[in-house]
CSV table of N, CA, C and O in Angstrom, one decimal:
chain,number,residue,atom,x,y,z
A,1,MET,N,0.8,-1.2,0.0
A,1,MET,CA,0.0,0.0,0.0
A,1,MET,C,0.9,1.2,0.0
A,1,MET,O,1.8,1.4,0.8
A,2,ALA,N,0.6,2.2,-0.9
A,2,ALA,CA,1.5,3.3,-1.1
A,2,ALA,C,1.1,4.4,0.0
A,2,ALA,O,1.9,5.3,0.2
A,3,VAL,N,0.0,4.4,0.6
A,3,VAL,CA,-0.5,5.4,1.5
A,3,VAL,C,0.3,5.3,2.8
A,3,VAL,O,0.4,4.3,3.4
A,4,ALA,N,0.8,6.5,3.3
A,4,ALA,CA,1.5,6.5,4.5
A,4,ALA,C,0.7,7.2,5.6
A,4,ALA,O,1.2,7.6,6.6
A,5,ASN,N,-0.6,7.2,5.5
A,5,ASN,CA,-1.5,7.8,6.5
A,5,ASN,C,-2.4,6.7,7.1
A,5,ASN,O,-3.2,6.0,6.4
A,6,SER,N,-2.3,6.5,8.4
A,6,SER,CA,-3.0,5.4,9.0
A,6,SER,C,-4.5,5.5,8.9
A,6,SER,O,-5.2,4.5,8.8
A,7,ASN,N,-5.1,6.8,9.0
A,7,ASN,CA,-6.5,7.0,8.8
A,7,ASN,C,-7.0,6.5,7.5
A,7,ASN,O,-8.0,5.8,7.3
A,8,VAL,N,-6.2,6.8,6.4
A,8,VAL,CA,-6.5,6.4,5.1
A,8,VAL,C,-6.4,4.9,4.9
A,8,VAL,O,-7.2,4.3,4.3
A,9,GLU,N,-5.3,4.4,5.5
A,9,GLU,CA,-5.1,2.9,5.4
A,9,GLU,C,-6.3,2.1,6.0
A,9,GLU,O,-6.8,1.2,5.4
A,10,ARG,N,-6.7,2.6,7.1
A,10,ARG,CA,-7.9,1.9,7.8
A,10,ARG,C,-9.1,2.0,6.9
A,10,ARG,O,-9.9,1.1,6.8
A,11,CYS,N,-9.3,3.2,6.3
A,11,CYS,CA,-10.5,3.4,5.5
A,11,CYS,C,-10.4,2.6,4.3
A,11,CYS,O,-11.4,2.0,3.8
A,12,VAL,N,-9.3,2.5,3.6
A,12,VAL,CA,-9.1,1.6,2.4
A,12,VAL,C,-9.5,0.2,2.8
A,12,VAL,O,-10.3,-0.4,2.1
A,13,GLU,N,-8.9,-0.3,3.9
A,13,GLU,CA,-9.2,-1.7,4.3
A,13,GLU,C,-10.7,-1.9,4.5
A,13,GLU,O,-11.3,-2.9,4.1
A,14,SER,N,-11.3,-1.0,5.2
A,14,SER,CA,-12.8,-1.1,5.5
A,14,SER,C,-13.6,-1.0,4.2
A,14,SER,O,-14.5,-1.9,4.1
A,15,LEU,N,-13.3,-0.1,3.3
A,15,LEU,CA,-14.1,0.0,2.1
A,15,LEU,C,-13.9,-1.2,1.2
A,15,LEU,O,-14.9,-1.7,0.6
A,16,CYS,N,-12.7,-1.7,1.1
A,16,CYS,CA,-12.4,-2.8,0.3
A,16,CYS,C,-13.1,-4.1,0.7
A,16,CYS,O,-13.4,-5.0,-0.1
A,17,HIS,N,-13.5,-4.2,2.0
A,17,HIS,CA,-14.2,-5.4,2.5
A,17,HIS,C,-15.6,-5.4,1.9
A,17,HIS,O,-16.3,-6.4,2.0
A,18,HIS,N,-16.1,-4.3,1.3
A,18,HIS,CA,-17.4,-4.3,0.7
A,18,HIS,C,-17.5,-4.8,-0.7
A,18,HIS,O,-18.6,-4.9,-1.2
A,19,GLY,N,-16.4,-5.1,-1.3
A,19,GLY,CA,-16.3,-5.7,-2.6
A,19,GLY,C,-16.1,-4.7,-3.7
A,19,GLY,O,-16.3,-3.5,-3.5
A,20,CYS,N,-15.8,-5.2,-4.9
A,20,CYS,CA,-15.4,-4.4,-6.0
A,20,CYS,C,-16.5,-3.4,-6.5
A,20,CYS,O,-16.3,-2.3,-6.8
A,21,GLU,N,-17.7,-3.9,-6.5
A,21,GLU,CA,-18.9,-3.1,-7.0
A,21,GLU,C,-19.0,-1.9,-6.1
A,21,GLU,O,-19.2,-0.7,-6.6
A,22,ARG,N,-19.0,-2.1,-4.8
A,22,ARG,CA,-19.2,-1.0,-3.8
A,22,ARG,C,-18.0,-0.1,-3.9
A,22,ARG,O,-18.1,1.2,-3.8
A,23,VAL,N,-16.8,-0.6,-4.0
A,23,VAL,CA,-15.6,0.2,-4.1
A,23,VAL,C,-15.7,1.2,-5.4
A,23,VAL,O,-15.4,2.3,-5.3
A,24,SER,N,-16.2,0.6,-6.4
A,24,SER,CA,-16.4,1.5,-7.6
A,24,SER,C,-17.3,2.6,-7.4
A,24,SER,O,-17.2,3.7,-7.8
A,25,ALA,N,-18.4,2.3,-6.6
A,25,ALA,CA,-19.4,3.3,-6.2
A,25,ALA,C,-18.7,4.4,-5.3
A,25,ALA,O,-19.0,5.6,-5.5
A,26,TYR,N,-17.9,3.9,-4.4
A,26,TYR,CA,-17.2,4.9,-3.5
A,26,TYR,C,-16.3,5.8,-4.3
A,26,TYR,O,-16.2,7.0,-4.0
A,27,ILE,N,-15.6,5.2,-5.3
A,27,ILE,CA,-14.7,6.0,-6.2
A,27,ILE,C,-15.5,7.1,-6.9
A,27,ILE,O,-15.1,8.2,-6.9
A,28,ALA,N,-16.7,6.7,-7.4
A,28,ALA,CA,-17.5,7.7,-8.1
A,28,ALA,C,-18.0,8.8,-7.1
A,28,ALA,O,-17.9,10.0,-7.5
A,29,LEU,N,-18.3,8.4,-5.9
A,29,LEU,CA,-18.7,9.4,-4.9
A,29,LEU,C,-17.6,10.4,-4.5
A,29,LEU,O,-17.7,11.6,-4.5
A,30,LEU,N,-16.4,9.8,-4.3
A,30,LEU,CA,-15.2,10.6,-4.0
A,30,LEU,C,-14.9,11.5,-5.2
A,30,LEU,O,-14.5,12.7,-4.9
A,31,ARG,N,-14.9,11.0,-6.4
A,31,ARG,CA,-14.6,11.9,-7.6
A,31,ARG,C,-15.6,13.0,-7.7
A,31,ARG,O,-15.3,14.1,-8.1
A,32,ALA,N,-16.8,12.8,-7.2
A,32,ALA,CA,-17.9,13.9,-7.3
A,32,ALA,C,-17.8,14.8,-6.1
A,32,ALA,O,-18.5,15.8,-5.9
A,33,GLY,N,-16.8,14.5,-5.2
A,33,GLY,CA,-16.6,15.4,-4.0
A,33,GLY,C,-17.6,15.1,-2.9
A,33,GLY,O,-17.7,15.9,-1.9
A,34,GLU,N,-18.3,14.0,-2.9
A,34,GLU,CA,-19.2,13.7,-1.9
A,34,GLU,C,-18.5,13.2,-0.6
A,34,GLU,O,-17.5,12.6,-0.7
A,35,VAL,N,-19.1,13.6,0.5
A,35,VAL,CA,-18.6,13.2,1.8
A,35,VAL,C,-19.7,12.3,2.4
A,35,VAL,O,-20.8,12.7,2.7
A,36,PHE,N,-19.3,11.0,2.5
A,36,PHE,CA,-20.3,10.0,3.0
A,36,PHE,C,-19.8,9.5,4.3
A,36,PHE,O,-18.7,9.8,4.8
A,37,ALA,N,-20.6,8.7,5.0
A,37,ALA,CA,-20.4,8.3,6.4
A,37,ALA,C,-19.0,7.7,6.6
A,37,ALA,O,-18.3,8.0,7.6
A,38,GLU,N,-18.5,6.9,5.7
A,38,GLU,CA,-17.2,6.2,5.9
A,38,GLU,C,-16.0,7.1,5.8
A,38,GLU,O,-14.9,6.7,6.2
A,39,VAL,N,-16.2,8.3,5.2
A,39,VAL,CA,-15.1,9.2,5.0
A,39,VAL,C,-15.3,10.5,5.7
A,39,VAL,O,-14.4,11.4,5.6
A,40,VAL,N,-16.3,10.7,6.5
A,40,VAL,CA,-16.6,11.9,7.2
A,40,VAL,C,-15.5,12.4,8.1
A,40,VAL,O,-15.3,13.6,8.2
A,41,ASN,N,-14.8,11.5,8.7
A,41,ASN,CA,-13.7,11.9,9.6
A,41,ASN,C,-12.3,12.1,8.9
A,41,ASN,O,-11.4,12.4,9.6
A,42,LEU,N,-12.3,12.0,7.6
A,42,LEU,CA,-11.1,12.3,6.8
A,42,LEU,C,-11.1,13.7,6.3
A,42,LEU,O,-12.1,14.3,5.9
A,43,SER,N,-9.9,14.3,6.3
A,43,SER,CA,-9.7,15.6,5.7
A,43,SER,C,-9.9,15.6,4.2
A,43,SER,O,-9.9,14.5,3.6
A,44,GLU,N,-9.9,16.7,3.6
A,44,GLU,CA,-10.0,16.7,2.1
A,44,GLU,C,-8.8,16.1,1.5
A,44,GLU,O,-8.9,15.3,0.5
A,45,ILE,N,-7.6,16.3,2.0
A,45,ILE,CA,-6.4,15.7,1.5
A,45,ILE,C,-6.4,14.2,1.7
A,45,ILE,O,-6.1,13.5,0.8
A,46,GLU,N,-6.9,13.8,2.9
A,46,GLU,CA,-7.0,12.3,3.1
A,46,GLU,C,-8.0,11.7,2.2
A,46,GLU,O,-7.8,10.5,1.7
A,47,ARG,N,-9.1,12.4,1.9
A,47,ARG,CA,-10.1,11.8,0.9
A,47,ARG,C,-9.5,11.7,-0.5
A,47,ARG,O,-9.7,10.7,-1.2
A,48,GLN,N,-8.6,12.6,-0.8
A,48,GLN,CA,-7.9,12.5,-2.1
A,48,GLN,C,-6.9,11.4,-2.1
A,48,GLN,O,-6.9,10.6,-3.1
A,49,LEU,N,-6.2,11.2,-1.0
A,49,LEU,CA,-5.3,10.0,-0.9
A,49,LEU,C,-6.1,8.7,-1.0
A,49,LEU,O,-5.7,7.8,-1.6
A,50,LEU,N,-7.2,8.7,-0.3
A,50,LEU,CA,-8.1,7.5,-0.4
A,50,LEU,C,-8.6,7.2,-1.8
A,50,LEU,O,-8.5,6.1,-2.3
A,51,LEU,N,-9.0,8.3,-2.5
A,51,LEU,CA,-9.5,8.1,-3.9
A,51,LEU,C,-8.3,7.5,-4.7
A,51,LEU,O,-8.5,6.6,-5.5
A,52,ASP,N,-7.1,8.1,-4.6
A,52,ASP,CA,-6.0,7.7,-5.4
A,52,ASP,C,-5.7,6.2,-5.1
A,52,ASP,O,-5.4,5.5,-6.0
A,53,GLU,N,-5.7,5.8,-3.9
A,53,GLU,CA,-5.4,4.5,-3.5
A,53,GLU,C,-6.5,3.5,-4.0
A,53,GLU,O,-6.2,2.4,-4.5
A,54,LEU,N,-7.7,3.9,-3.9
A,54,LEU,CA,-8.8,3.0,-4.4
A,54,LEU,C,-8.7,2.8,-5.9
A,54,LEU,O,-8.9,1.7,-6.4
A,55,VAL,N,-8.4,3.9,-6.6
A,55,VAL,CA,-8.3,3.8,-8.0
A,55,VAL,C,-7.1,2.9,-8.4
A,55,VAL,O,-7.3,2.0,-9.3
A,56,ALA,N,-6.0,3.0,-7.7
A,56,ALA,CA,-4.9,2.1,-7.9
A,56,ALA,C,-5.2,0.7,-7.7
A,56,ALA,O,-4.8,-0.2,-8.4
A,57,ILE,N,-6.0,0.4,-6.6
A,57,ILE,CA,-6.4,-0.9,-6.2
A,57,ILE,C,-7.3,-1.5,-7.3
A,57,ILE,O,-7.2,-2.7,-7.7
A,58,MET,N,-8.2,-0.7,-7.8
A,58,MET,CA,-9.2,-1.2,-8.7
A,58,MET,C,-8.7,-1.3,-10.2
A,58,MET,O,-9.3,-2.0,-11.0
A,59,ALA,N,-7.5,-0.7,-10.5
A,59,ALA,CA,-7.0,-0.6,-11.8
A,59,ALA,C,-6.9,-2.0,-12.5
A,59,ALA,O,-7.4,-2.2,-13.6
A,60,PRO,N,-6.4,-3.0,-11.8
A,60,PRO,CA,-6.3,-4.3,-12.5
A,60,PRO,C,-7.7,-4.9,-12.8
A,60,PRO,O,-7.9,-5.6,-13.8
A,61,TYR,N,-8.7,-4.7,-12.0
A,61,TYR,CA,-10.0,-5.2,-12.2
A,61,TYR,C,-10.7,-4.5,-13.3
A,61,TYR,O,-11.4,-5.1,-14.1
A,62,GLU,N,-10.4,-3.2,-13.4
A,62,GLU,CA,-11.0,-2.4,-14.5
A,62,GLU,C,-10.5,-2.8,-15.8
A,62,GLU,O,-11.2,-2.9,-16.8
A,63,GLU,N,-9.2,-3.1,-15.9
A,63,GLU,CA,-8.5,-3.6,-17.1
A,63,GLU,C,-9.1,-4.9,-17.6
A,63,GLU,O,-9.3,-5.1,-18.8
A,64,LYS,N,-9.4,-5.8,-16.6
A,64,LYS,CA,-10.0,-7.1,-17.0
A,64,LYS,C,-11.4,-6.9,-17.6
A,64,LYS,O,-11.8,-7.6,-18.4
A,65,GLY,N,-12.1,-5.9,-17.0
A,65,GLY,CA,-13.4,-5.6,-17.5
A,65,GLY,C,-13.5,-5.1,-18.9
A,65,GLY,O,-14.5,-5.1,-19.6
A,66,ASP,N,-12.4,-4.5,-19.4
A,66,ASP,CA,-12.3,-3.9,-20.7
A,66,ASP,C,-12.2,-4.9,-21.8
A,66,ASP,O,-12.4,-4.6,-22.9
A,67,ASN,N,-11.7,-6.1,-21.5
A,67,ASN,CA,-11.5,-7.1,-22.5
A,67,ASN,C,-12.7,-7.8,-22.8
A,67,ASN,O,-13.6,-8.1,-22.2
């Protein structure tokens, strides 16, 4: 994991337990600037780190879906 922020790391782990479909929905919400229950305690910078990390995690799955 590239993130060096423990708050973000915990959030990544928590969100990823919900599965790929939900993580994709979280990514869409974060890209839209939405603040939802799971990220309400994160700063704007932490939410961006979270988004970046979730996008990186999901990249291999997105590539498989393109084929």
